[in-house]
Tab-separated table of C-alpha atoms in Angstrom:
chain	number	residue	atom	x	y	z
O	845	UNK	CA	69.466	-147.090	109.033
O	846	UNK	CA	66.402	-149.609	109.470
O	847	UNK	CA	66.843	-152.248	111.976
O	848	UNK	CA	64.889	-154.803	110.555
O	849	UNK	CA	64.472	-158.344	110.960
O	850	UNK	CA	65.545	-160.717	108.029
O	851	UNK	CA	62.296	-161.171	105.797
O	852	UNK	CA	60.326	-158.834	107.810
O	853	UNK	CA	60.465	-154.771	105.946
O	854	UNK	CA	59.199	-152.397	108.249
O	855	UNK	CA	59.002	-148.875	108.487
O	856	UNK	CA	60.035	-147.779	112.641
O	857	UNK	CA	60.355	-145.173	113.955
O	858	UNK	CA	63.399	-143.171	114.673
O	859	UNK	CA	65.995	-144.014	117.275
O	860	UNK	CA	67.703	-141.231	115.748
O	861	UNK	CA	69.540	-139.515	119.129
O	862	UNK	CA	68.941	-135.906	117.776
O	863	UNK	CA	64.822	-136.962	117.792
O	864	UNK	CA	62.615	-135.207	120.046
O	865	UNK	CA	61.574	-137.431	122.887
O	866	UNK	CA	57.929	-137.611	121.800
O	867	UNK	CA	56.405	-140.412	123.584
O	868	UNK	CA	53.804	-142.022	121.477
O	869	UNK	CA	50.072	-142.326	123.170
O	870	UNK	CA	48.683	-145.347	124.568
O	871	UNK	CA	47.642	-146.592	121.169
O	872	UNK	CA	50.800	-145.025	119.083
O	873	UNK	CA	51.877	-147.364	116.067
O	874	UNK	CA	55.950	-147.722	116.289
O	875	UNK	CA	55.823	-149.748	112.828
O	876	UNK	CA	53.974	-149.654	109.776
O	877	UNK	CA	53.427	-152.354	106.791
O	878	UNK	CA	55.083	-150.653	103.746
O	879	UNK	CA	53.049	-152.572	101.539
O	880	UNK	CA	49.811	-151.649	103.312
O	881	UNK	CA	50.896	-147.501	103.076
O	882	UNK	CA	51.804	-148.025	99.481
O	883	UNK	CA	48.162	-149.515	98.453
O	884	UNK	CA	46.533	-146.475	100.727
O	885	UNK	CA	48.675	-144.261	99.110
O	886	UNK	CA	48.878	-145.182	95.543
O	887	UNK	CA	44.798	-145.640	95.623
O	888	UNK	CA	44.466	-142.012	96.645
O	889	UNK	CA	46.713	-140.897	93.799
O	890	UNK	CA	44.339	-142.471	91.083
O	891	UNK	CA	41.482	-141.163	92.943
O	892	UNK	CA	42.479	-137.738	93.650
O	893	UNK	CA	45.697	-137.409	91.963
O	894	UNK	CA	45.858	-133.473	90.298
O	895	UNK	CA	45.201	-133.356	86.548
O	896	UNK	CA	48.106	-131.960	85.302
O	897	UNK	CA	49.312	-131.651	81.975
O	898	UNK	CA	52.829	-133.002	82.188
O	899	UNK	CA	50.699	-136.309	83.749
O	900	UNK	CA	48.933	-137.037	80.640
O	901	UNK	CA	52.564	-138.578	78.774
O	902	UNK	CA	55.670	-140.109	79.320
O	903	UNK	CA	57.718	-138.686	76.862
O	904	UNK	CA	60.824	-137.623	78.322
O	905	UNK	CA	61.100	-134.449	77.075
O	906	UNK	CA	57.854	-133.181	78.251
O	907	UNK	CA	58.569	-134.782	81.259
O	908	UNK	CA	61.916	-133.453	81.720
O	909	UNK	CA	60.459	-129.285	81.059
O	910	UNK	CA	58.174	-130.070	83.544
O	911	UNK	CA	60.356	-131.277	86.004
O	912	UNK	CA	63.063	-128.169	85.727
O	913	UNK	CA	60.198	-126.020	85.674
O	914	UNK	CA	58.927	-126.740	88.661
O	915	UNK	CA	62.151	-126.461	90.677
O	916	UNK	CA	61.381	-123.809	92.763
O	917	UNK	CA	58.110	-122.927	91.070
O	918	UNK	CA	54.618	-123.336	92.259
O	919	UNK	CA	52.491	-125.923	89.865
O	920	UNK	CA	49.765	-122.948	89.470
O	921	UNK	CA	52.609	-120.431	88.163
O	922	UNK	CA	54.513	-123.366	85.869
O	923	UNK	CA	51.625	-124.627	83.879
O	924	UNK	CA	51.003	-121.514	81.467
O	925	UNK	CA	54.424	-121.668	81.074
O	926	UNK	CA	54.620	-125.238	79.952
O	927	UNK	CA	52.031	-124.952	77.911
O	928	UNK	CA	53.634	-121.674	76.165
O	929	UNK	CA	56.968	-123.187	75.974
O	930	UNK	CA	56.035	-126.533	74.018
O	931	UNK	CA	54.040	-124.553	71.549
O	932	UNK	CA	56.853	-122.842	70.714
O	933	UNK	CA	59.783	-125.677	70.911
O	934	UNK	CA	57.530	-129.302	70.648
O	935	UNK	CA	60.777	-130.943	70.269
O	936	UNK	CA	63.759	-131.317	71.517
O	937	UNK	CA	65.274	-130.295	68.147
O	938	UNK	CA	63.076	-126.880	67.472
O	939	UNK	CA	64.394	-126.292	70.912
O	940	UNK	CA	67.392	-127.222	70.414
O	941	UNK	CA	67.808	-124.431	67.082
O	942	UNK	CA	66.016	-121.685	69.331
O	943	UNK	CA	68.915	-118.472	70.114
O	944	UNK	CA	69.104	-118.439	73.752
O	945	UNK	CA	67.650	-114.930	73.641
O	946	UNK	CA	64.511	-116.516	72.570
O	947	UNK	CA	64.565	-119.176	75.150
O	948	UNK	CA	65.060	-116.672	77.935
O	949	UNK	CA	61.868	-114.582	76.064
O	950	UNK	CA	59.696	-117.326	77.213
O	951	UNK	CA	61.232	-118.147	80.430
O	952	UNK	CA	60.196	-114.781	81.198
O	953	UNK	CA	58.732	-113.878	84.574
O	954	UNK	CA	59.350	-117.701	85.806
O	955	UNK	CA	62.315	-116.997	87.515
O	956	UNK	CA	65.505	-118.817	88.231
O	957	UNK	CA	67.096	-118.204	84.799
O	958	UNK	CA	69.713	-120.996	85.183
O	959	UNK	CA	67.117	-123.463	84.522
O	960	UNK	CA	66.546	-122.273	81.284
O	961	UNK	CA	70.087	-122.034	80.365
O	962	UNK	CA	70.990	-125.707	81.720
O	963	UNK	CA	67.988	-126.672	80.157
O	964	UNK	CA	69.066	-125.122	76.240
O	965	UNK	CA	72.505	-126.160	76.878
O	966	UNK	CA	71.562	-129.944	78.292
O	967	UNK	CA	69.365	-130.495	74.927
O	968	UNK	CA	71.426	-128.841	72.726
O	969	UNK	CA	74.389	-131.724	73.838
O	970	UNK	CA	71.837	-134.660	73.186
O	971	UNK	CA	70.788	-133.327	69.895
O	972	UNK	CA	74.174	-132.383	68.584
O	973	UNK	CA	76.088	-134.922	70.155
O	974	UNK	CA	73.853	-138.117	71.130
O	975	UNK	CA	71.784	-138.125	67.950
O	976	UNK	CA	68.832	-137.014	70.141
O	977	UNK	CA	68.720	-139.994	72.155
O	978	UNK	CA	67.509	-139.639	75.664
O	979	UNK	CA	69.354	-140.690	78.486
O	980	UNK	CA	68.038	-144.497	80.719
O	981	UNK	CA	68.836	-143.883	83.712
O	982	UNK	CA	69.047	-141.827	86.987
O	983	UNK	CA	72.475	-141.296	86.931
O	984	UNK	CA	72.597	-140.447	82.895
O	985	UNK	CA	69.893	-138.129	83.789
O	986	UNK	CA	71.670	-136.321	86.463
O	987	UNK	CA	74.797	-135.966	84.288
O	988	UNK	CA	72.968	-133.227	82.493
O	989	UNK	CA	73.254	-129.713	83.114
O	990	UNK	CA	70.813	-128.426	85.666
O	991	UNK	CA	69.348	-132.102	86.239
O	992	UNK	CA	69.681	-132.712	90.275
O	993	UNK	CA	69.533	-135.607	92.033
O	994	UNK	CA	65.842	-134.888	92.741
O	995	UNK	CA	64.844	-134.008	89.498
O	996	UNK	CA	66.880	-137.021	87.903
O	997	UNK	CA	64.966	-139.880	90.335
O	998	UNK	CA	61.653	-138.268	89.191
O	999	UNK	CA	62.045	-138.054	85.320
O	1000	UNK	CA	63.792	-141.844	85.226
O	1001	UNK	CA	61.217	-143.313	87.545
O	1002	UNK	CA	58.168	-141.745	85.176
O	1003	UNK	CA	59.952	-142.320	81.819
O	1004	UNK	CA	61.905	-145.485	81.997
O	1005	UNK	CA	60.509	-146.573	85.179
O	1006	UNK	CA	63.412	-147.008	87.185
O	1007	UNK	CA	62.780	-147.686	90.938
O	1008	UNK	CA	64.357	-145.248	92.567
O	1009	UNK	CA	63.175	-142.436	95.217
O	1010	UNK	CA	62.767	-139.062	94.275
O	1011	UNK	CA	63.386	-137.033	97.511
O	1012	UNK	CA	63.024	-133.381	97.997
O	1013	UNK	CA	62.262	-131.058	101.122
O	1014	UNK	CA	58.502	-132.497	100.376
O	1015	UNK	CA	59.382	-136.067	100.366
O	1016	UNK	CA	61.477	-135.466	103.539
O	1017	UNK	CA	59.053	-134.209	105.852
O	1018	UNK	CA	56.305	-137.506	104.855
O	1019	UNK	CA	59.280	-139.360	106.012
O	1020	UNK	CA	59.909	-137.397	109.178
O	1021	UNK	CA	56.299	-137.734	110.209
O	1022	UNK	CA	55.939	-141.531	109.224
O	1023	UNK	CA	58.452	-141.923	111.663
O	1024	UNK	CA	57.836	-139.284	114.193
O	1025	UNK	CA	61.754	-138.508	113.669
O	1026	UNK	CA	63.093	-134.365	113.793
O	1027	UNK	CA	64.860	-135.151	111.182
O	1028	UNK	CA	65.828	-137.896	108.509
O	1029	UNK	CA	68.742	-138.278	105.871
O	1030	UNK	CA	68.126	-138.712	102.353
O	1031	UNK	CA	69.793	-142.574	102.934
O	1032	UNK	CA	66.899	-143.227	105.680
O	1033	UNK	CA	63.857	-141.500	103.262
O	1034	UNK	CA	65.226	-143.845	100.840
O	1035	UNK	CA	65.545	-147.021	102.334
O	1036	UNK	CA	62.039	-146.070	103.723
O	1037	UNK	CA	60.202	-145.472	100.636
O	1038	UNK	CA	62.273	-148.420	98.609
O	1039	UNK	CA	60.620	-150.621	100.623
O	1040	UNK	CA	57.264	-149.425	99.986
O	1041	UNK	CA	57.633	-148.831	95.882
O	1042	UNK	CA	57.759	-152.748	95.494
O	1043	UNK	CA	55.396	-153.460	93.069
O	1044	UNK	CA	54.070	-150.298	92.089
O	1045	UNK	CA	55.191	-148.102	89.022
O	1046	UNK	CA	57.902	-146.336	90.285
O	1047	UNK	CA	57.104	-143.056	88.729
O	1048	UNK	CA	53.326	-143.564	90.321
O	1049	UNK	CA	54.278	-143.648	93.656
O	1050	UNK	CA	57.108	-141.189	93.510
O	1051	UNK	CA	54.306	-138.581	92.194
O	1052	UNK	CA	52.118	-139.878	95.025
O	1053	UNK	CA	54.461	-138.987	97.809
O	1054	UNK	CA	55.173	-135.655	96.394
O	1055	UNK	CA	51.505	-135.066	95.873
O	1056	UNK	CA	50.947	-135.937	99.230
O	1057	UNK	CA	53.185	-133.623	100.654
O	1058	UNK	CA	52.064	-130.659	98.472
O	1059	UNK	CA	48.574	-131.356	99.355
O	1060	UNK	CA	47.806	-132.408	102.361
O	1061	UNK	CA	51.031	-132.974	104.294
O	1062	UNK	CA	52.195	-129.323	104.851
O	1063	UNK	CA	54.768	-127.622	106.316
O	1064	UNK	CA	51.921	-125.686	109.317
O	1065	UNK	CA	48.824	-127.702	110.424
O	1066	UNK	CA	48.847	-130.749	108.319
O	1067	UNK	CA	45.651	-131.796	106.848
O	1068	UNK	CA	45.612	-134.641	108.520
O	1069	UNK	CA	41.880	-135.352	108.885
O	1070	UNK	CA	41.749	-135.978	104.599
O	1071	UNK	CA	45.499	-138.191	104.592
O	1072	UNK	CA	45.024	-141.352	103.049
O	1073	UNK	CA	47.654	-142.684	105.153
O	1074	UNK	CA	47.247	-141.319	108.765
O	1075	UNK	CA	46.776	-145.105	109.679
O	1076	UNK	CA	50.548	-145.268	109.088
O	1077	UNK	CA	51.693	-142.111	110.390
O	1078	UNK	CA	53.928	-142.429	113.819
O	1079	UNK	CA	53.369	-138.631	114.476
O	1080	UNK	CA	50.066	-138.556	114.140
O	1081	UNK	CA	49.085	-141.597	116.270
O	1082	UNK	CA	51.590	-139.454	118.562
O	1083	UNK	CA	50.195	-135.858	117.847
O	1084	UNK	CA	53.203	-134.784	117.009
O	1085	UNK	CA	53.017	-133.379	113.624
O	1086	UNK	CA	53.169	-129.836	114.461
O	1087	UNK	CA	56.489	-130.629	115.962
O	1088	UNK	CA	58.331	-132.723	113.087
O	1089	UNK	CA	60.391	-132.392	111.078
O	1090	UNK	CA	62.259	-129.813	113.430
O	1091	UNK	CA	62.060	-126.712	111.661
O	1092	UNK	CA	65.657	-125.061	110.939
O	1093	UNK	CA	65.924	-120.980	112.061
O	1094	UNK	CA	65.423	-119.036	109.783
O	1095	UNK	CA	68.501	-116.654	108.183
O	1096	UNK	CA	68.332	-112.540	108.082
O	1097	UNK	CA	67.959	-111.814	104.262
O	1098	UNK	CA	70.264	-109.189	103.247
O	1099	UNK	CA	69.077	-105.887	101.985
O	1100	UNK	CA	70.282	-103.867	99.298
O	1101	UNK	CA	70.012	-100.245	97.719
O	1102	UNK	CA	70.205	-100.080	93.944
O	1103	UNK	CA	70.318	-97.473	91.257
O	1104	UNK	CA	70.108	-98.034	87.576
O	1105	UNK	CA	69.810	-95.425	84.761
O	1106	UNK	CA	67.414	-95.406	81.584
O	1107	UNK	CA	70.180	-93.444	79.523
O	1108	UNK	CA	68.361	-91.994	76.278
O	1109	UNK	CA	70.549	-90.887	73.267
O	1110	UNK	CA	68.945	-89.877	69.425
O	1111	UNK	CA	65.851	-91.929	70.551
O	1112	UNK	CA	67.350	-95.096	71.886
O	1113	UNK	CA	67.824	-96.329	75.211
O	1114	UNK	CA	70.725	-98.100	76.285
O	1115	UNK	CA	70.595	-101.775	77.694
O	1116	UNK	CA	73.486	-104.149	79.269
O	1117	UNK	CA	73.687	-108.017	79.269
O	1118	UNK	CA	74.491	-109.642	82.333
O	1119	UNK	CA	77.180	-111.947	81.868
O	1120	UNK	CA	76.235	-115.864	81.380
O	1121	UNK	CA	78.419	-117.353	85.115
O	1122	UNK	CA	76.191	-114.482	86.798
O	1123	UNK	CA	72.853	-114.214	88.770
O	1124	UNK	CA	69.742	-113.654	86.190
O	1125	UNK	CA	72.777	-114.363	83.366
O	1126	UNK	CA	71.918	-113.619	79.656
O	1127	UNK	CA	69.295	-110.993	81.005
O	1128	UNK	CA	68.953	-107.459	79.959
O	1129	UNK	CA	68.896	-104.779	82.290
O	1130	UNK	CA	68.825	-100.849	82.846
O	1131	UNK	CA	73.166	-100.748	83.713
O	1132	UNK	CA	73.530	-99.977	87.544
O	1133	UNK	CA	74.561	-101.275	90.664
O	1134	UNK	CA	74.711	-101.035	94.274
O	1135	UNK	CA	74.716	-97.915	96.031
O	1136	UNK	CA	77.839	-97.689	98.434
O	1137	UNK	CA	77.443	-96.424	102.321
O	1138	UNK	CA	77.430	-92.903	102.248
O	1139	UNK	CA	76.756	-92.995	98.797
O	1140	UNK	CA	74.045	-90.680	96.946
O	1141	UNK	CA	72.200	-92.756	94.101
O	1142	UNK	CA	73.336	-90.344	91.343
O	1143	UNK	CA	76.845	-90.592	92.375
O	1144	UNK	CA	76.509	-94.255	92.743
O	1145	UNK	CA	75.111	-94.261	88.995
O	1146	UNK	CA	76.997	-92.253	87.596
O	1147	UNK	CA	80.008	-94.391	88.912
O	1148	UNK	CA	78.522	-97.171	87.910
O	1149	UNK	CA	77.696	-96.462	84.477
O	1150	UNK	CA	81.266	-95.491	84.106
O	1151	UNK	CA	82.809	-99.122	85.459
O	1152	UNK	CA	79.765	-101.135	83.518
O	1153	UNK	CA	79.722	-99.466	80.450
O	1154	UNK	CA	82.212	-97.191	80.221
O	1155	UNK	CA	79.490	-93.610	79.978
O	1156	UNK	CA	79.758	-90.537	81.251
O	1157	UNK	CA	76.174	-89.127	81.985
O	1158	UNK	CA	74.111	-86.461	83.376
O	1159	UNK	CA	71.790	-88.131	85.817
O	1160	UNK	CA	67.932	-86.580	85.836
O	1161	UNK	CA	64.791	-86.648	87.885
O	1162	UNK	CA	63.792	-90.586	89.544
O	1163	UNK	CA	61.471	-92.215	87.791
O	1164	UNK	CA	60.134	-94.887	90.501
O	1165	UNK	CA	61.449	-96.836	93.286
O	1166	UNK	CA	61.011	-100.511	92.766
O	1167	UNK	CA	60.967	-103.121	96.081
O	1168	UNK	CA	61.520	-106.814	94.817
O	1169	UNK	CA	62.652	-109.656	96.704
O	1170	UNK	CA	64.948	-112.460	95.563
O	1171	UNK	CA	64.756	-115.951	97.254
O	1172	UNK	CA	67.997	-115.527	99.407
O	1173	UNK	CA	68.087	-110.975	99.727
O	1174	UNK	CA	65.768	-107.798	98.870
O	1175	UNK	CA	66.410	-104.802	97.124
O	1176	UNK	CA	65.262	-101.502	96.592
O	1177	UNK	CA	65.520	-100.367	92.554
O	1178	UNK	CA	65.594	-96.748	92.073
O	1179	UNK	CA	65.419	-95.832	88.314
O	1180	UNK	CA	66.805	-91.983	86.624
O	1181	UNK	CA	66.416	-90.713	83.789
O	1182	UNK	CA	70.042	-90.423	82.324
O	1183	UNK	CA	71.448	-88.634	79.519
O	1184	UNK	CA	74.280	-89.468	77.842
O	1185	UNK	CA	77.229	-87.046	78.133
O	1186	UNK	CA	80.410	-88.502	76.383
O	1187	UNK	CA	81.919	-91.765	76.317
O	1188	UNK	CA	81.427	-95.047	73.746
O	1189	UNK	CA	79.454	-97.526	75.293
O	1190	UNK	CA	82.195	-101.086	75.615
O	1191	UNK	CA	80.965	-103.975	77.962
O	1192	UNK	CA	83.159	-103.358	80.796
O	1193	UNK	CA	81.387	-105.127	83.647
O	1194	UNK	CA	78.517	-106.701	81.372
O	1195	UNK	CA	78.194	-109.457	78.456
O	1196	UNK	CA	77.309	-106.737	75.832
O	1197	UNK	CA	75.514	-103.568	75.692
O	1198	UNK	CA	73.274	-101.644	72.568
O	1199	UNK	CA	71.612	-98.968	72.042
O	1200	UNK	CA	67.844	-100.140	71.054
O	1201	UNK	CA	64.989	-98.381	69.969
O	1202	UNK	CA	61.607	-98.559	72.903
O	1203	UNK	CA	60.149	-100.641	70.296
O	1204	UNK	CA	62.700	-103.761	70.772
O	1205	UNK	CA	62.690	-103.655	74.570
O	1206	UNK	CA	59.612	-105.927	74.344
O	1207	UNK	CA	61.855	-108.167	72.553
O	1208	UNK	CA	64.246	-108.425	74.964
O	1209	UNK	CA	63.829	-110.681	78.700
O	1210	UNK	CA	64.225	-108.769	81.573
O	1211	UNK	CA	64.455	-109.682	85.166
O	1212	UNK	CA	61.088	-108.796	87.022
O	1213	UNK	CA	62.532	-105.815	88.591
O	1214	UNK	CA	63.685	-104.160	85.227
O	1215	UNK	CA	60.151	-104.742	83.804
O	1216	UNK	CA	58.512	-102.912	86.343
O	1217	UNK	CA	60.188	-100.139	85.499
O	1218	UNK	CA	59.490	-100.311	81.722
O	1219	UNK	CA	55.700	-101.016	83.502
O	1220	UNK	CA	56.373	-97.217	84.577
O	1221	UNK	CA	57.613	-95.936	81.087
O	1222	UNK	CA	54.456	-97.437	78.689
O	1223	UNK	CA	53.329	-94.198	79.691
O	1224	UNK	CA	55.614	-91.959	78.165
O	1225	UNK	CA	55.472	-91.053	74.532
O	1226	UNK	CA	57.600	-93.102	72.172
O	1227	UNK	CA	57.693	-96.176	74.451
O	1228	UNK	CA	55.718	-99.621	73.738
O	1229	UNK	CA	52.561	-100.098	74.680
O	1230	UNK	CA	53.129	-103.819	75.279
């Protein structure tokens, strides 16, 4: 922690023994006023603070959308979702009512399914069984399903103005570089930035810390020259900030090979659910699965259409090859034609399975992968044009 003197706060920097030794220049600060950064800081924020449409209320369930959907997600990529999702559910109750088929329908293409089933599950509890009443406080908020400690700092500091830190991987390296430090714990960020949120609106400065770090602190060659509090900053005065945080090695993502059959019968196609505890749960998908060393992809699909679904089929001609990667492994997707050759489809290895027309598959959310394929198929006669 902070070795500070009693009725002095100050922000220093790290004695932290796993800190690079980066001696600070002749002029380096060591210290900085937290109520001096927190004036620079905020005053940026209602200068040049992004217009975004979550930012224009406080009502906690707008807030709270926002804030799931951007775990993970880009602000450019969330917005038209946002803005698709509370014209269809305004309220938490409309939401609430939706089928979670319908919910996943609009999460479409955002990724990270989870969130959306937290999300239905999380209001569906406070509508049913809290009279619709939102939760006060950090800790109520977190409580939720799919509300981290993140996510639950930001939405109680915004809508009931609780002052407490929101910290994220953002958050963390404005920290780091205050202090010139490799690395900081989430207890150090927040006795830092406590001491700065004083008298400012919690959910303000939170907001302006993350902004900060989005927009001009970054990960690779800072922006230094346009932060409105370089004045503060410990690794800058030491021209360190290529250097800190310390940057963790990176992991080898794991590759796999995939096949997956569009089995056609009288017309239809046949889709399987993935079940709910799984990866992309309550998705549809072409039924499939890895392809074993050694392992030909039509005697990996047919295998796997057998221990999925319970099919025997004939497997045809590829229809295309699909490369997609997921945030922690990659995959190739190769899709077949399939025909059906005996067997009643039962959901073996999957949450259900049907036979649908083309016409409903438009109907149906599908991880990105799958709907390049059906990107493939428009062509072909009898399949939807959109």
């Amino acid at each position: 922690m902070f070795d500070t003197p009693k009725g002095a706060c100050q922000l220093l920097v790290s004695s932290d023994p796993l800190a690079p030794a980066f001696p600070p220049r002749h002029n380096a600060r060591t210290s900085v006023d937290p109520n001096a950064f927190a004036r620079d800081l905020v005053r940026w924020f209602r200068r040049r603070g992004r217009d975004l449409p979550w930012r224009r209320h406080r009502d906690p369930y707008r807030v709270w959308i926002s804030e799931i959907m951007l775990q993970q997600t880009r602000i450019e990529t969330a917005i038209p979702y946002y803005q698709r999702f509370l014209r269809r559910f305004p309220n938490m109750r409309s939401f609430a009512r939706a089928p979670l088929d319908r919910v996943l329908k609009i999460w479409e293409g955002l990724g990270y399914y989870a969130r959306a089933r937290n999300l239905h599950r999380a209001v569906s509890t406070l509508v049913h069984e809290h009279g619709g009443r939102f939760p006060e406080t950090a800790d109520d908020w977190e409580s939720l399903p799919g509300v981290g400690a993140y996510s639950a700092a930001a939405i109680a500091s915004i809508v009931n103005g609780e002052p407490v830190v929101a910290i994220d991987g953002n958050v963390r390296r404005v920290a780091a570089r205050l202090r010139n430090a490799a690395r900081v714990s989430d207890a150090e960020v927040e006795v830092l930035f406590s001491a700065s949120m004083g008298p400012h609106e919690p959910g303000l400065f939170n907001q302006a810390v993350m902004e900060l770090g989005q927009r001009v602190c970054f990960p690779r060659r800072p922006a230094c020259a346009a932060c409105p509090v370089r004045r503060h900053c410990a690794a800058f005065s030491a021209g360190t900030t290529e250097r800190v945080p310390a940057r963790k090695a990176g992991r080898p993502v794991p590759h796999y090979e995939i096949a997956v059959g569009v089995c056609r019968k009288a017309g239809r196609i046949l889709v399987s659910r993935r079940r709910e505890d799984a990866m992309l749960g309550g998705l549809w998908e072409f039924p499939g699965g890895k392809i074993r060393p050694g392992e030909s992809p039509e005697r990996a699909l047919a295998r796997e259409f057998a221990e999925e679904v319970g099919l025997r089929i004939a497997v045809g001609p590829k229809i295309v090859t699909v490369p997609h990667r997921y945030s922690h492994f990659s995959v190739n997707l190769h899709a077949y034609e399939c025909r059906h050759a005996a067997g009643r489809p039962r959901a073996l290895d999957c949450a259900e399975v049907r036979w649908v027309r083309p016409a409903e598959l438009k109907k149906l959310a599908f991880p990105a992968a799958n709907r390049r394929i059906l990107q493939t198929l428009k062509g072909d006669r009898g399949w939807p044009k959109t």
